[in-house]
PDB file of C-alpha atoms in Angstrom:
ATOM      1  CA  MET A   1      -0.178   0.077  -0.408  1.00 50.00           C
ATOM      2  CA  ASN A   2       1.574   3.306  -1.254  1.00 52.00           C
ATOM      3  CA  THR A   3       1.591   6.359   0.959  1.00 50.00           C
ATOM      4  CA  ALA A   4      -1.158   7.992  -0.734  1.00 47.00           C
ATOM      5  CA  THR A   5      -3.460   5.471  -0.046  1.00 48.00           C
ATOM      6  CA  THR A   6      -2.644   4.809   3.633  1.00 47.00           C
ATOM      7  CA  LEU A   7      -3.647   8.613   3.808  1.00 42.00           C
ATOM      8  CA  LEU A   8      -6.602   8.342   2.229  1.00 44.00           C
ATOM      9  CA  LEU A   9      -7.721   5.368   4.160  1.00 46.00           C
ATOM     10  CA  THR A  10      -6.380   7.327   7.307  1.00 46.00           C
ATOM     11  CA  LEU A  11      -8.454  10.318   6.643  1.00 42.00           C
ATOM     12  CA  SER A  12     -11.629   8.209   5.392  1.00 47.00           C
ATOM     13  CA  VAL A  13     -11.464   6.610   8.936  1.00 41.00           C
ATOM     14  CA  PHE A  14     -11.088   9.834  10.840  1.00 43.00           C
ATOM     15  CA  LEU A  15     -13.995  11.347   8.827  1.00 43.00           C
ATOM     16  CA  PHE A  16     -16.380   8.377   9.913  1.00 44.00           C
ATOM     17  CA  LEU A  17     -15.665   8.475  13.327  1.00 44.00           C
ATOM     18  CA  SER A  18     -15.900  12.180  13.310  1.00 44.00           C
ATOM     19  CA  LEU A  19     -19.767  11.566  12.174  1.00 44.00           C
ATOM     20  CA  PRO A  20     -22.362  12.329  14.830  1.00 43.00           C
ATOM     21  CA  THR A  21     -24.100   9.542  16.149  1.00 40.00           C
ATOM     22  CA  PRO A  22     -27.620   9.373  17.122  1.00 41.00           C
ATOM     23  CA  SER A  23     -28.052   9.336  20.876  1.00 40.00           C
ATOM     24  CA  LEU A  24     -28.595   5.877  22.187  1.00 45.00           C
ATOM     25  CA  SER A  25     -30.603   7.234  25.092  1.00 52.00           C
ATOM     26  CA  ALA A  26     -33.338   9.310  23.116  1.00 78.00           C
ATOM     27  CA  GLU A  27     -36.679   8.223  24.380  1.00 86.00           C
ATOM     28  CA  ARG A  28     -39.868   7.592  22.470  1.00 93.00           C
ATOM     29  CA  CYS A  29     -42.209   7.407  24.994  1.00 94.00           C
ATOM     30  CA  ASN A  30     -44.499  10.675  25.716  1.00 97.00           C
ATOM     31  CA  PRO A  31     -43.787  12.020  29.151  1.00 97.00           C
ATOM     32  CA  ASN A  32     -47.108  12.481  30.136  1.00 98.00           C
ATOM     33  CA  ASP A  33     -48.087   9.099  29.283  1.00 98.00           C
ATOM     34  CA  LYS A  34     -45.083   7.301  31.206  1.00 98.00           C
ATOM     35  CA  LYS A  35     -46.003   9.680  33.936  1.00 98.00           C
ATOM     36  CA  VAL A  36     -49.312   8.114  33.815  1.00 98.00           C
ATOM     37  CA  LEU A  37     -48.415   4.629  33.722  1.00 98.00           C
ATOM     38  CA  LEU A  38     -46.258   4.755  36.832  1.00 98.00           C
ATOM     39  CA  GLN A  39     -49.309   6.295  38.552  1.00 98.00           C
ATOM     40  CA  ILE A  40     -51.162   3.130  37.212  1.00 98.00           C
ATOM     41  CA  LYS A  41     -47.940   0.839  38.864  1.00 98.00           C
ATOM     42  CA  GLN A  42     -48.051   2.651  42.073  1.00 97.00           C
ATOM     43  CA  SER A  43     -51.889   2.301  42.738  1.00 97.00           C
ATOM     44  CA  PHE A  44     -51.735  -1.337  42.042  1.00 97.00           C
ATOM     45  CA  GLY A  45     -48.914  -1.395  44.889  1.00 96.00           C
ATOM     46  CA  ASN A  46     -46.176  -1.572  42.484  1.00 96.00           C
ATOM     47  CA  PRO A  47     -46.728  -5.439  41.144  1.00 96.00           C
ATOM     48  CA  TYR A  48     -44.357  -7.868  39.867  1.00 95.00           C
ATOM     49  CA  LEU A  49     -46.691  -8.192  36.569  1.00 96.00           C
ATOM     50  CA  LEU A  50     -45.447  -4.607  36.001  1.00 97.00           C
ATOM     51  CA  ALA A  51     -41.732  -4.911  36.797  1.00 96.00           C
ATOM     52  CA  SER A  52     -40.440  -3.825  33.584  1.00 97.00           C
ATOM     53  CA  TRP A  53     -42.234  -0.274  34.329  1.00 98.00           C
ATOM     54  CA  VAL A  54     -39.013   1.008  35.404  1.00 97.00           C
ATOM     55  CA  PRO A  55     -38.739   4.894  35.042  1.00 96.00           C
ATOM     56  CA  ALA A  56     -35.383   4.721  33.623  1.00 95.00           C
ATOM     57  CA  ASN A  57     -36.205   2.939  30.455  1.00 96.00           C
ATOM     58  CA  ASP A  58     -38.666   3.776  27.444  1.00 97.00           C
ATOM     59  CA  CYS A  59     -41.770   3.118  28.129  1.00 97.00           C
ATOM     60  CA  CYS A  60     -42.179   1.955  24.620  1.00 97.00           C
ATOM     61  CA  ASP A  61     -40.430  -0.888  25.518  1.00 97.00           C
ATOM     62  CA  TRP A  62     -42.508  -1.971  28.696  1.00 98.00           C
ATOM     63  CA  TYR A  63     -44.457  -4.892  28.407  1.00 97.00           C
ATOM     64  CA  GLN A  64     -48.368  -4.737  28.440  1.00 97.00           C
ATOM     65  CA  VAL A  65     -47.978  -1.262  26.358  1.00 98.00           C
ATOM     66  CA  GLU A  66     -47.726  -0.643  22.889  1.00 98.00           C
ATOM     67  CA  CYS A  67     -46.326   2.836  21.736  1.00 98.00           C
ATOM     68  CA  ASP A  68     -48.302   4.324  18.352  1.00 97.00           C
ATOM     69  CA  PRO A  69     -45.181   3.771  15.719  1.00 96.00           C
ATOM     70  CA  THR A  70     -45.598   7.171  14.361  1.00 96.00           C
ATOM     71  CA  THR A  71     -46.642   9.426  17.420  1.00 97.00           C
ATOM     72  CA  ASN A  72     -45.210   7.355  20.145  1.00 97.00           C
ATOM     73  CA  ARG A  73     -48.292   7.792  22.398  1.00 98.00           C
ATOM     74  CA  ILE A  74     -49.409   4.782  24.149  1.00 98.00           C
ATOM     75  CA  ILE A  75     -52.237   3.199  22.134  1.00 98.00           C
ATOM     76  CA  SER A  76     -52.805  -0.090  23.911  1.00 98.00           C
ATOM     77  CA  LEU A  77     -52.792  -1.089  27.589  1.00 98.00           C
ATOM     78  CA  THR A  78     -53.277  -4.912  28.075  1.00 98.00           C
ATOM     79  CA  ILE A  79     -52.730  -6.241  31.338  1.00 97.00           C
ATOM     80  CA  PHE A  80     -53.275 -10.049  31.257  1.00 95.00           C
ATOM     81  CA  GLY A  81     -52.969 -12.553  33.913  1.00 93.00           C
ATOM     82  CA  GLY A  82     -50.783 -12.548  36.730  1.00 90.00           C
ATOM     83  CA  ASN A  83     -51.304 -11.635  40.476  1.00 92.00           C
ATOM     84  CA  LEU A  84     -52.401  -7.991  40.228  1.00 94.00           C
ATOM     85  CA  SER A  85     -54.826  -6.571  43.322  1.00 96.00           C
ATOM     86  CA  GLY A  86     -56.743  -3.435  43.609  1.00 97.00           C
ATOM     87  CA  LYS A  87     -59.296  -1.137  41.396  1.00 98.00           C
ATOM     88  CA  ILE A  88     -58.904  -0.243  37.599  1.00 98.00           C
ATOM     89  CA  PRO A  89     -57.356   3.430  38.476  1.00 98.00           C
ATOM     90  CA  ALA A  90     -59.024   6.785  37.186  1.00 98.00           C
ATOM     91  CA  ALA A  91     -55.740   7.180  35.772  1.00 98.00           C
ATOM     92  CA  VAL A  92     -56.443   5.185  33.006  1.00 98.00           C
ATOM     93  CA  GLY A  93     -58.474   7.659  31.348  1.00 98.00           C
ATOM     94  CA  ASP A  94     -55.524  10.316  30.986  1.00 98.00           C
ATOM     95  CA  LEU A  95     -54.073   7.917  28.259  1.00 98.00           C
ATOM     96  CA  PRO A  96     -55.925   9.941  25.766  1.00 98.00           C
ATOM     97  CA  TYR A  97     -54.801   8.039  22.548  1.00 98.00           C
ATOM     98  CA  LEU A  98     -55.589   4.878  23.923  1.00 98.00           C
ATOM     99  CA  GLN A  99     -57.419   2.146  21.527  1.00 98.00           C
ATOM    100  CA  THR A 100     -57.187  -0.886  23.269  1.00 98.00           C
ATOM    101  CA  LEU A 101     -57.840  -1.396  26.765  1.00 98.00           C
ATOM    102  CA  ILE A 102     -57.719  -4.850  28.501  1.00 98.00           C
ATOM    103  CA  PHE A 103     -57.629  -6.137  31.886  1.00 98.00           C
ATOM    104  CA  ARG A 104     -58.280  -9.920  32.030  1.00 98.00           C
ATOM    105  CA  LYS A 105     -57.890 -12.966  34.011  1.00 97.00           C
ATOM    106  CA  LEU A 106     -57.031 -10.689  36.901  1.00 97.00           C
ATOM    107  CA  SER A 107     -59.454 -12.749  39.959  1.00 96.00           C
ATOM    108  CA  ASN A 108     -57.955 -10.005  42.245  1.00 97.00           C
ATOM    109  CA  LEU A 109     -59.288  -6.830  40.476  1.00 98.00           C
ATOM    110  CA  THR A 110     -62.497  -5.439  41.911  1.00 98.00           C
ATOM    111  CA  GLY A 111     -64.486  -2.456  42.267  1.00 98.00           C
ATOM    112  CA  THR A 112     -66.610  -0.734  39.873  1.00 98.00           C
ATOM    113  CA  ILE A 113     -65.736   0.403  36.234  1.00 98.00           C
ATOM    114  CA  PRO A 114     -64.331   3.813  36.666  1.00 98.00           C
ATOM    115  CA  SER A 115     -66.146   6.711  34.718  1.00 98.00           C
ATOM    116  CA  ALA A 116     -62.680   7.855  33.557  1.00 98.00           C
ATOM    117  CA  ILE A 117     -63.098   5.454  31.004  1.00 98.00           C
ATOM    118  CA  ALA A 118     -65.436   7.417  29.029  1.00 98.00           C
ATOM    119  CA  LYS A 119     -62.814  10.080  27.934  1.00 98.00           C
ATOM    120  CA  LEU A 120     -60.748   7.845  25.974  1.00 98.00           C
ATOM    121  CA  SER A 121     -62.757   8.753  22.861  1.00 97.00           C
ATOM    122  CA  HIS A 122     -60.344   6.427  20.648  1.00 98.00           C
ATOM    123  CA  LEU A 123     -60.964   3.459  22.308  1.00 98.00           C
ATOM    124  CA  LYS A 124     -61.558   0.513  19.955  1.00 98.00           C
ATOM    125  CA  MET A 125     -61.630  -2.491  21.969  1.00 98.00           C
ATOM    126  CA  VAL A 126     -62.622  -2.794  25.390  1.00 98.00           C
ATOM    127  CA  ARG A 127     -61.917  -6.044  27.104  1.00 98.00           C
ATOM    128  CA  LEU A 128     -62.671  -6.218  31.187  1.00 98.00           C
ATOM    129  CA  SER A 129     -62.666  -9.682  31.784  1.00 98.00           C
ATOM    130  CA  TRP A 130     -62.465 -12.874  34.074  1.00 98.00           C
ATOM    131  CA  THR A 131     -62.281 -10.363  36.796  1.00 98.00           C
ATOM    132  CA  ASN A 132     -64.396  -9.665  40.185  1.00 98.00           C
ATOM    133  CA  LEU A 133     -65.598  -6.088  39.172  1.00 98.00           C
ATOM    134  CA  THR A 134     -68.871  -5.328  40.574  1.00 98.00           C
ATOM    135  CA  GLY A 135     -71.484  -2.678  40.012  1.00 98.00           C
ATOM    136  CA  PRO A 136     -73.523  -1.913  36.520  1.00 98.00           C
ATOM    137  CA  VAL A 137     -72.611  -1.966  33.366  1.00 98.00           C
ATOM    138  CA  PRO A 138     -72.144   1.585  32.362  1.00 98.00           C
ATOM    139  CA  ALA A 139     -74.121   3.673  30.246  1.00 97.00           C
ATOM    140  CA  PHE A 140     -70.871   5.957  29.594  1.00 97.00           C
ATOM    141  CA  PHE A 141     -69.852   3.188  26.938  1.00 97.00           C
ATOM    142  CA  ALA A 142     -72.585   4.684  24.195  1.00 96.00           C
ATOM    143  CA  GLN A 143     -70.110   7.772  24.398  1.00 97.00           C
ATOM    144  CA  LEU A 144     -67.372   5.669  23.020  1.00 97.00           C
ATOM    145  CA  LYS A 145     -68.424   5.907  19.353  1.00 96.00           C
ATOM    146  CA  ASN A 146     -65.286   4.044  17.902  1.00 97.00           C
ATOM    147  CA  LEU A 147     -65.757   1.190  19.716  1.00 97.00           C
ATOM    148  CA  THR A 148     -65.937  -1.959  17.658  1.00 97.00           C
ATOM    149  CA  PHE A 149     -65.441  -4.546  20.439  1.00 97.00           C
ATOM    150  CA  LEU A 150     -66.717  -4.837  23.971  1.00 97.00           C
ATOM    151  CA  ASP A 151     -66.410  -7.634  26.612  1.00 98.00           C
ATOM    152  CA  LEU A 152     -67.187  -7.309  30.174  1.00 98.00           C
ATOM    153  CA  SER A 153     -68.000 -11.128  30.375  1.00 98.00           C
ATOM    154  CA  PHE A 154     -67.152 -13.330  33.533  1.00 98.00           C
ATOM    155  CA  ASN A 155     -67.404 -10.683  36.256  1.00 98.00           C
ATOM    156  CA  ASP A 156     -69.836  -9.677  39.167  1.00 98.00           C
ATOM    157  CA  LEU A 157     -71.940  -6.984  37.279  1.00 98.00           C
ATOM    158  CA  THR A 158     -75.423  -6.445  38.340  1.00 98.00           C
ATOM    159  CA  GLY A 159     -78.338  -4.415  37.366  1.00 98.00           C
ATOM    160  CA  SER A 160     -80.026  -4.075  34.103  1.00 97.00           C
ATOM    161  CA  ILE A 161     -78.451  -3.398  30.549  1.00 97.00           C
ATOM    162  CA  PRO A 162     -78.307  -0.049  29.403  1.00 96.00           C
ATOM    163  CA  PRO A 163     -80.444   0.750  26.578  1.00 94.00           C
ATOM    164  CA  GLU A 164     -77.931   3.427  25.424  1.00 94.00           C
ATOM    165  CA  LEU A 165     -75.434   0.848  24.282  1.00 94.00           C
ATOM    166  CA  GLY A 166     -77.415   0.278  21.024  1.00 90.00           C
ATOM    167  CA  GLN A 167     -75.928   3.692  19.910  1.00 90.00           C
ATOM    168  CA  LEU A 168     -72.787   2.100  19.438  1.00 93.00           C
ATOM    169  CA  THR A 169     -72.908   2.002  15.670  1.00 91.00           C
ATOM    170  CA  ASN A 170     -69.343   0.489  14.730  1.00 94.00           C
ATOM    171  CA  LEU A 171     -69.983  -2.434  17.111  1.00 94.00           C
ATOM    172  CA  ASP A 172     -68.837  -6.070  16.142  1.00 95.00           C
ATOM    173  CA  ALA A 173     -69.632  -7.653  19.140  1.00 96.00           C
ATOM    174  CA  ILE A 174     -70.711  -7.250  22.745  1.00 96.00           C
ATOM    175  CA  HIS A 175     -70.040  -9.779  25.269  1.00 97.00           C
ATOM    176  CA  LEU A 176     -72.282  -9.213  28.633  1.00 98.00           C
ATOM    177  CA  ASP A 177     -72.522 -13.216  29.620  1.00 98.00           C
ATOM    178  CA  ARG A 178     -71.336 -14.480  32.926  1.00 98.00           C
ATOM    179  CA  ASN A 179     -72.686 -11.719  34.986  1.00 98.00           C
ATOM    180  CA  LYS A 180     -75.561 -11.364  37.338  1.00 98.00           C
ATOM    181  CA  LEU A 181     -77.717  -9.180  35.312  1.00 98.00           C
ATOM    182  CA  THR A 182     -81.234  -8.515  35.703  1.00 98.00           C
ATOM    183  CA  GLY A 183     -84.342  -7.329  34.257  1.00 97.00           C
ATOM    184  CA  VAL A 184     -85.132  -7.478  30.164  1.00 97.00           C
ATOM    185  CA  ILE A 185     -83.241  -6.976  27.307  1.00 96.00           C
ATOM    186  CA  PRO A 186     -83.582  -3.164  26.074  1.00 94.00           C
ATOM    187  CA  GLU A 187     -84.771  -2.392  22.717  1.00 90.00           C
ATOM    188  CA  TRP A 188     -81.596  -1.689  21.123  1.00 84.00           C
ATOM    189  CA  ILE A 189     -82.178   0.136  17.690  1.00 72.00           C
ATOM    190  CA  PHE A 190     -79.209  -0.458  15.524  1.00 77.00           C
ATOM    191  CA  THR A 191     -77.888   2.087  13.037  1.00 72.00           C
ATOM    192  CA  GLY A 192     -74.869   0.749  11.910  1.00 77.00           C
ATOM    193  CA  THR A 193     -73.171  -2.393  12.247  1.00 82.00           C
ATOM    194  CA  VAL A 194     -75.368  -5.350  14.101  1.00 88.00           C
ATOM    195  CA  PRO A 195     -73.225  -6.805  16.230  1.00 92.00           C
ATOM    196  CA  ASP A 196     -72.872 -10.514  17.698  1.00 95.00           C
ATOM    197  CA  ILE A 197     -74.469 -10.485  21.289  1.00 96.00           C
ATOM    198  CA  TYR A 198     -73.388 -12.922  23.985  1.00 97.00           C
ATOM    199  CA  LEU A 199     -75.717 -12.428  27.136  1.00 97.00           C
ATOM    200  CA  SER A 200     -75.707 -15.845  28.632  1.00 98.00           C
ATOM    201  CA  HIS A 201     -75.558 -17.135  32.459  1.00 98.00           C
ATOM    202  CA  ASN A 202     -77.181 -13.941  33.698  1.00 98.00           C
ATOM    203  CA  GLN A 203     -81.097 -13.660  35.201  1.00 98.00           C
ATOM    204  CA  LEU A 204     -82.444 -11.659  32.547  1.00 98.00           C
ATOM    205  CA  THR A 205     -86.328 -11.944  32.388  1.00 98.00           C
ATOM    206  CA  GLY A 206     -88.989 -11.391  29.987  1.00 98.00           C
ATOM    207  CA  PRO A 207     -89.354 -11.580  25.885  1.00 97.00           C
ATOM    208  CA  ILE A 208     -86.921 -10.758  23.522  1.00 96.00           C
ATOM    209  CA  PRO A 209     -87.767  -7.467  22.029  1.00 94.00           C
ATOM    210  CA  LYS A 210     -89.382  -7.670  18.557  1.00 93.00           C
ATOM    211  CA  SER A 211     -86.801  -5.169  17.402  1.00 90.00           C
ATOM    212  CA  PHE A 212     -84.263  -7.607  17.327  1.00 92.00           C
ATOM    213  CA  GLY A 213     -85.761  -9.558  14.411  1.00 92.00           C
ATOM    214  CA  TYR A 214     -85.435  -6.409  11.937  1.00 91.00           C
ATOM    215  CA  TYR A 215     -81.474  -7.197  11.854  1.00 91.00           C
ATOM    216  CA  ASN A 216     -79.108  -9.780  10.777  1.00 92.00           C
ATOM    217  CA  TYR A 217     -76.495 -11.631  13.210  1.00 92.00           C
ATOM    218  CA  THR A 218     -73.812 -13.844  12.968  1.00 95.00           C
ATOM    219  CA  THR A 219     -74.090 -15.268  16.109  1.00 97.00           C
ATOM    220  CA  LEU A 220     -76.339 -14.800  19.142  1.00 96.00           C
ATOM    221  CA  ASP A 221     -76.040 -16.279  22.447  1.00 98.00           C
ATOM    222  CA  PHE A 222     -78.747 -15.992  25.516  1.00 98.00           C
ATOM    223  CA  SER A 223     -78.683 -19.441  27.112  1.00 98.00           C
ATOM    224  CA  ARG A 224     -79.055 -19.759  30.756  1.00 98.00           C
ATOM    225  CA  ASN A 225     -81.182 -16.947  31.603  1.00 98.00           C
ATOM    226  CA  MET A 226     -85.075 -16.856  32.365  1.00 98.00           C
ATOM    227  CA  LEU A 227     -86.272 -15.172  29.046  1.00 98.00           C
ATOM    228  CA  SER A 228     -89.504 -16.485  28.149  1.00 98.00           C
ATOM    229  CA  GLY A 229     -92.369 -15.648  25.049  1.00 97.00           C
ATOM    230  CA  ASP A 230     -91.800 -16.314  21.131  1.00 97.00           C
ATOM    231  CA  LEU A 231     -88.795 -16.952  19.085  1.00 95.00           C
ATOM    232  CA  SER A 232     -89.584 -17.671  15.820  1.00 96.00           C
ATOM    233  CA  PHE A 233     -89.891 -14.203  14.826  1.00 95.00           C
ATOM    234  CA  MET A 234     -86.024 -14.142  15.123  1.00 95.00           C
ATOM    235  CA  PHE A 235     -85.709 -16.697  12.172  1.00 96.00           C
ATOM    236  CA  GLY A 236     -86.800 -16.337   8.574  1.00 95.00           C
ATOM    237  CA  SER A 237     -85.399 -17.557   4.670  1.00 94.00           C
ATOM    238  CA  ASN A 238     -83.781 -13.976   4.437  1.00 93.00           C
ATOM    239  CA  LYS A 239     -81.607 -13.901   7.885  1.00 94.00           C
ATOM    240  CA  THR A 240     -78.056 -14.686   7.610  1.00 93.00           C
ATOM    241  CA  VAL A 241     -77.175 -15.844  11.242  1.00 95.00           C
ATOM    242  CA  GLN A 242     -75.226 -18.574  11.884  1.00 97.00           C
ATOM    243  CA  ILE A 243     -75.084 -19.701  15.399  1.00 98.00           C
ATOM    244  CA  VAL A 244     -77.977 -19.506  17.829  1.00 98.00           C
ATOM    245  CA  ASP A 245     -78.014 -20.435  21.512  1.00 98.00           C
ATOM    246  CA  PHE A 246     -81.207 -19.939  23.251  1.00 98.00           C
ATOM    247  CA  SER A 247     -81.102 -22.900  25.600  1.00 98.00           C
ATOM    248  CA  GLN A 248     -81.577 -22.905  29.392  1.00 98.00           C
ATOM    249  CA  ASN A 249     -84.347 -20.423  29.215  1.00 98.00           C
ATOM    250  CA  MET A 250     -88.466 -20.156  29.213  1.00 98.00           C
ATOM    251  CA  PHE A 251     -89.009 -19.951  25.773  1.00 98.00           C
ATOM    252  CA  GLY A 252     -92.826 -21.261  24.536  1.00 98.00           C
ATOM    253  CA  PHE A 253     -93.598 -21.654  20.586  1.00 98.00           C
ATOM    254  CA  ASN A 254     -94.833 -23.651  17.946  1.00 98.00           C
ATOM    255  CA  LEU A 255     -91.665 -24.622  15.939  1.00 98.00           C
ATOM    256  CA  SER A 256     -93.865 -26.411  12.974  1.00 97.00           C
ATOM    257  CA  ASN A 257     -93.830 -23.673  10.989  1.00 94.00           C
ATOM    258  CA  VAL A 258     -90.662 -21.860  11.676  1.00 97.00           C
ATOM    259  CA  VAL A 259     -88.286 -21.239   8.657  1.00 96.00           C
ATOM    260  CA  PHE A 260     -84.609 -21.324   9.379  1.00 97.00           C
ATOM    261  CA  PRO A 261     -82.115 -19.162   7.252  1.00 97.00           C
ATOM    262  CA  ALA A 262     -79.944 -21.556   5.138  1.00 97.00           C
ATOM    263  CA  SER A 263     -76.853 -20.047   6.678  1.00 97.00           C
ATOM    264  CA  LEU A 264     -77.611 -21.390  10.440  1.00 98.00           C
ATOM    265  CA  THR A 265     -74.799 -24.284  11.573  1.00 98.00           C
ATOM    266  CA  SER A 266     -75.592 -24.299  15.028  1.00 98.00           C
ATOM    267  CA  LEU A 267     -79.149 -24.346  16.775  1.00 98.00           C
ATOM    268  CA  ASP A 268     -79.460 -25.226  20.593  1.00 98.00           C
ATOM    269  CA  LEU A 269     -82.622 -24.461  22.225  1.00 98.00           C
ATOM    270  CA  ASN A 270     -82.470 -27.319  24.817  1.00 98.00           C
ATOM    271  CA  HIS A 271     -84.032 -27.193  27.984  1.00 98.00           C
ATOM    272  CA  ASN A 272     -87.181 -24.889  27.172  1.00 98.00           C
ATOM    273  CA  LYS A 273     -91.199 -25.159  26.778  1.00 98.00           C
ATOM    274  CA  ILE A 274     -91.135 -25.135  22.663  1.00 98.00           C
ATOM    275  CA  PHE A 275     -94.063 -27.186  21.239  1.00 98.00           C
ATOM    276  CA  GLY A 276     -94.821 -28.437  17.867  1.00 98.00           C
ATOM    277  CA  SER A 277     -92.780 -30.687  15.651  1.00 98.00           C
ATOM    278  CA  LEU A 278     -89.358 -30.156  13.624  1.00 98.00           C
ATOM    279  CA  PRO A 279     -89.837 -28.589  10.373  1.00 97.00           C
ATOM    280  CA  GLU A 280     -88.837 -30.696   7.178  1.00 97.00           C
ATOM    281  CA  GLU A 281     -86.608 -28.145   5.978  1.00 95.00           C
ATOM    282  CA  LEU A 282     -84.271 -28.936   8.786  1.00 97.00           C
ATOM    283  CA  THR A 283     -82.804 -31.960   6.533  1.00 97.00           C
ATOM    284  CA  THR A 284     -81.350 -28.879   4.077  1.00 97.00           C
ATOM    285  CA  LEU A 285     -79.129 -27.189   6.453  1.00 97.00           C
ATOM    286  CA  ASP A 286     -75.689 -27.834   7.446  1.00 97.00           C
ATOM    287  CA  PHE A 287     -75.487 -28.352  11.017  1.00 98.00           C
ATOM    288  CA  GLN A 288     -72.519 -28.745  12.819  1.00 98.00           C
ATOM    289  CA  TYR A 289     -74.701 -28.588  16.079  1.00 98.00           C
ATOM    290  CA  LEU A 290     -78.078 -29.272  16.919  1.00 98.00           C
ATOM    291  CA  ASN A 291     -79.916 -29.936  20.530  1.00 98.00           C
ATOM    292  CA  VAL A 292     -83.654 -29.332  21.088  1.00 98.00           C
ATOM    293  CA  SER A 293     -83.838 -31.569  23.962  1.00 98.00           C
ATOM    294  CA  TYR A 294     -86.020 -30.929  27.067  1.00 98.00           C
ATOM    295  CA  ASN A 295     -89.097 -29.563  25.457  1.00 98.00           C
ATOM    296  CA  ARG A 296     -92.316 -30.549  24.250  1.00 98.00           C
ATOM    297  CA  LEU A 297     -91.581 -31.217  20.738  1.00 98.00           C
ATOM    298  CA  CYS A 298     -93.969 -34.364  19.288  1.00 98.00           C
ATOM    299  CA  GLY A 299     -93.888 -36.333  15.912  1.00 97.00           C
ATOM    300  CA  LYS A 300     -91.372 -37.869  13.843  1.00 97.00           C
ATOM    301  CA  ILE A 301     -87.871 -36.492  13.455  1.00 98.00           C
ATOM    302  CA  PRO A 302     -87.281 -35.750   9.825  1.00 97.00           C
ATOM    303  CA  VAL A 303     -85.065 -37.805   7.731  1.00 97.00           C
ATOM    304  CA  GLY A 304     -81.955 -36.622   5.893  1.00 96.00           C
ATOM    305  CA  GLY A 305     -79.272 -34.321   5.968  1.00 96.00           C
ATOM    306  CA  LYS A 306     -77.304 -34.322   9.196  1.00 97.00           C
ATOM    307  CA  LEU A 307     -80.403 -34.889  11.605  1.00 97.00           C
ATOM    308  CA  GLN A 308     -79.304 -38.325  11.805  1.00 97.00           C
ATOM    309  CA  SER A 309     -76.016 -37.591  12.631  1.00 97.00           C
ATOM    310  CA  PHE A 310     -76.472 -36.317  16.046  1.00 97.00           C
ATOM    311  CA  ASP A 311     -76.971 -38.571  18.904  1.00 96.00           C
ATOM    312  CA  ALA A 312     -80.354 -39.533  20.729  1.00 97.00           C
ATOM    313  CA  THR A 313     -79.133 -36.854  23.701  1.00 98.00           C
ATOM    314  CA  SER A 314     -79.999 -34.061  20.904  1.00 98.00           C
ATOM    315  CA  TYR A 315     -83.573 -35.254  21.077  1.00 98.00           C
ATOM    316  CA  SER A 316     -84.002 -36.751  24.288  1.00 97.00           C
ATOM    317  CA  HIS A 317     -87.011 -35.774  26.842  1.00 98.00           C
ATOM    318  CA  ASN A 318     -89.494 -34.150  24.818  1.00 97.00           C
ATOM    319  CA  GLN A 319     -93.038 -34.978  24.775  1.00 95.00           C
ATOM    320  CA  CYS A 320     -93.220 -37.317  21.743  1.00 95.00           C
ATOM    321  CA  LEU A 321     -90.619 -36.759  19.510  1.00 97.00           C
ATOM    322  CA  CYS A 322     -89.614 -40.112  17.949  1.00 96.00           C
ATOM    323  CA  GLY A 323     -87.826 -41.791  15.000  1.00 96.00           C
ATOM    324  CA  ALA A 324     -84.148 -42.409  14.495  1.00 97.00           C
ATOM    325  CA  PRO A 325     -81.860 -41.806  16.539  1.00 97.00           C
ATOM    326  CA  LEU A 326     -84.566 -41.484  18.897  1.00 96.00           C
ATOM    327  CA  PRO A 327     -87.071 -45.025  19.408  1.00 96.00           C
ATOM    328  CA  ALA A 328     -89.179 -45.845  16.216  1.00 95.00           C
ATOM    329  CA  CYS A 329     -92.697 -43.823  16.258  1.00 93.00           C
TER     330      CYS A 329
END
């Protein structure tokens, strides 16, 4: 290597080492968001579940949170499982760009759902489930117009279902199942997306509102309540419902002339007071699940389709239903 080449190489290395380098300590996390998260951690007594929430570290690198890649604001708070005790702190309402809020499978999470959540206008998903939350289902959720998913299942919530929830025009699914809700199902008037509705394992009474018959759903689960009345208006050839569970209620109506939609793949009507016979058209449906046991049905089970693929327990304990898979008529 000649002298000129050596000098050129030395100069290149010098210039490279002289270039400014980005600071390794530059923090993406918004300081206000970081302050709020540390308040949340403190309100829970600094649990091990939030051990990564250390002031010296960038909060965008903490577990259970997510920052927007452009703005670096906190958009997701997901606290799942683990040992965490206390109430949901009002400070969660001070994360103004939050889109996802999840507190799930936290058996020591208690208290009511804080009204501060109503301030989070960007929320799309709320999942407060498998906890010991108490109190009512808050009507303030109706203010969160961007909500597409609301899950309050597996809690100890009481009181009635707020009719205001029908104002959520972007909702794809609502889970209020496995609580201690009472009263009647409200007359929800959907003006946008028609959500899947899960209300099972509560103490709801009365009939299903006639307005529910105006809409097309994909999944409905109203099982294990004390609901009564007619269900036939929930079906029809123009419907698109796929999964229906109205089991373990007190519904009473004539099944004989009900027209079921071609989309139906799962029908559970067990433990009701349904009478009449099984419509012949049930043989045309591609059932993955069927249960009409413990009702007051009579007549011969139609032959064909999937009907004989289910065992006798799907048809047993009716008034005078007969034919395969039950004993011959």
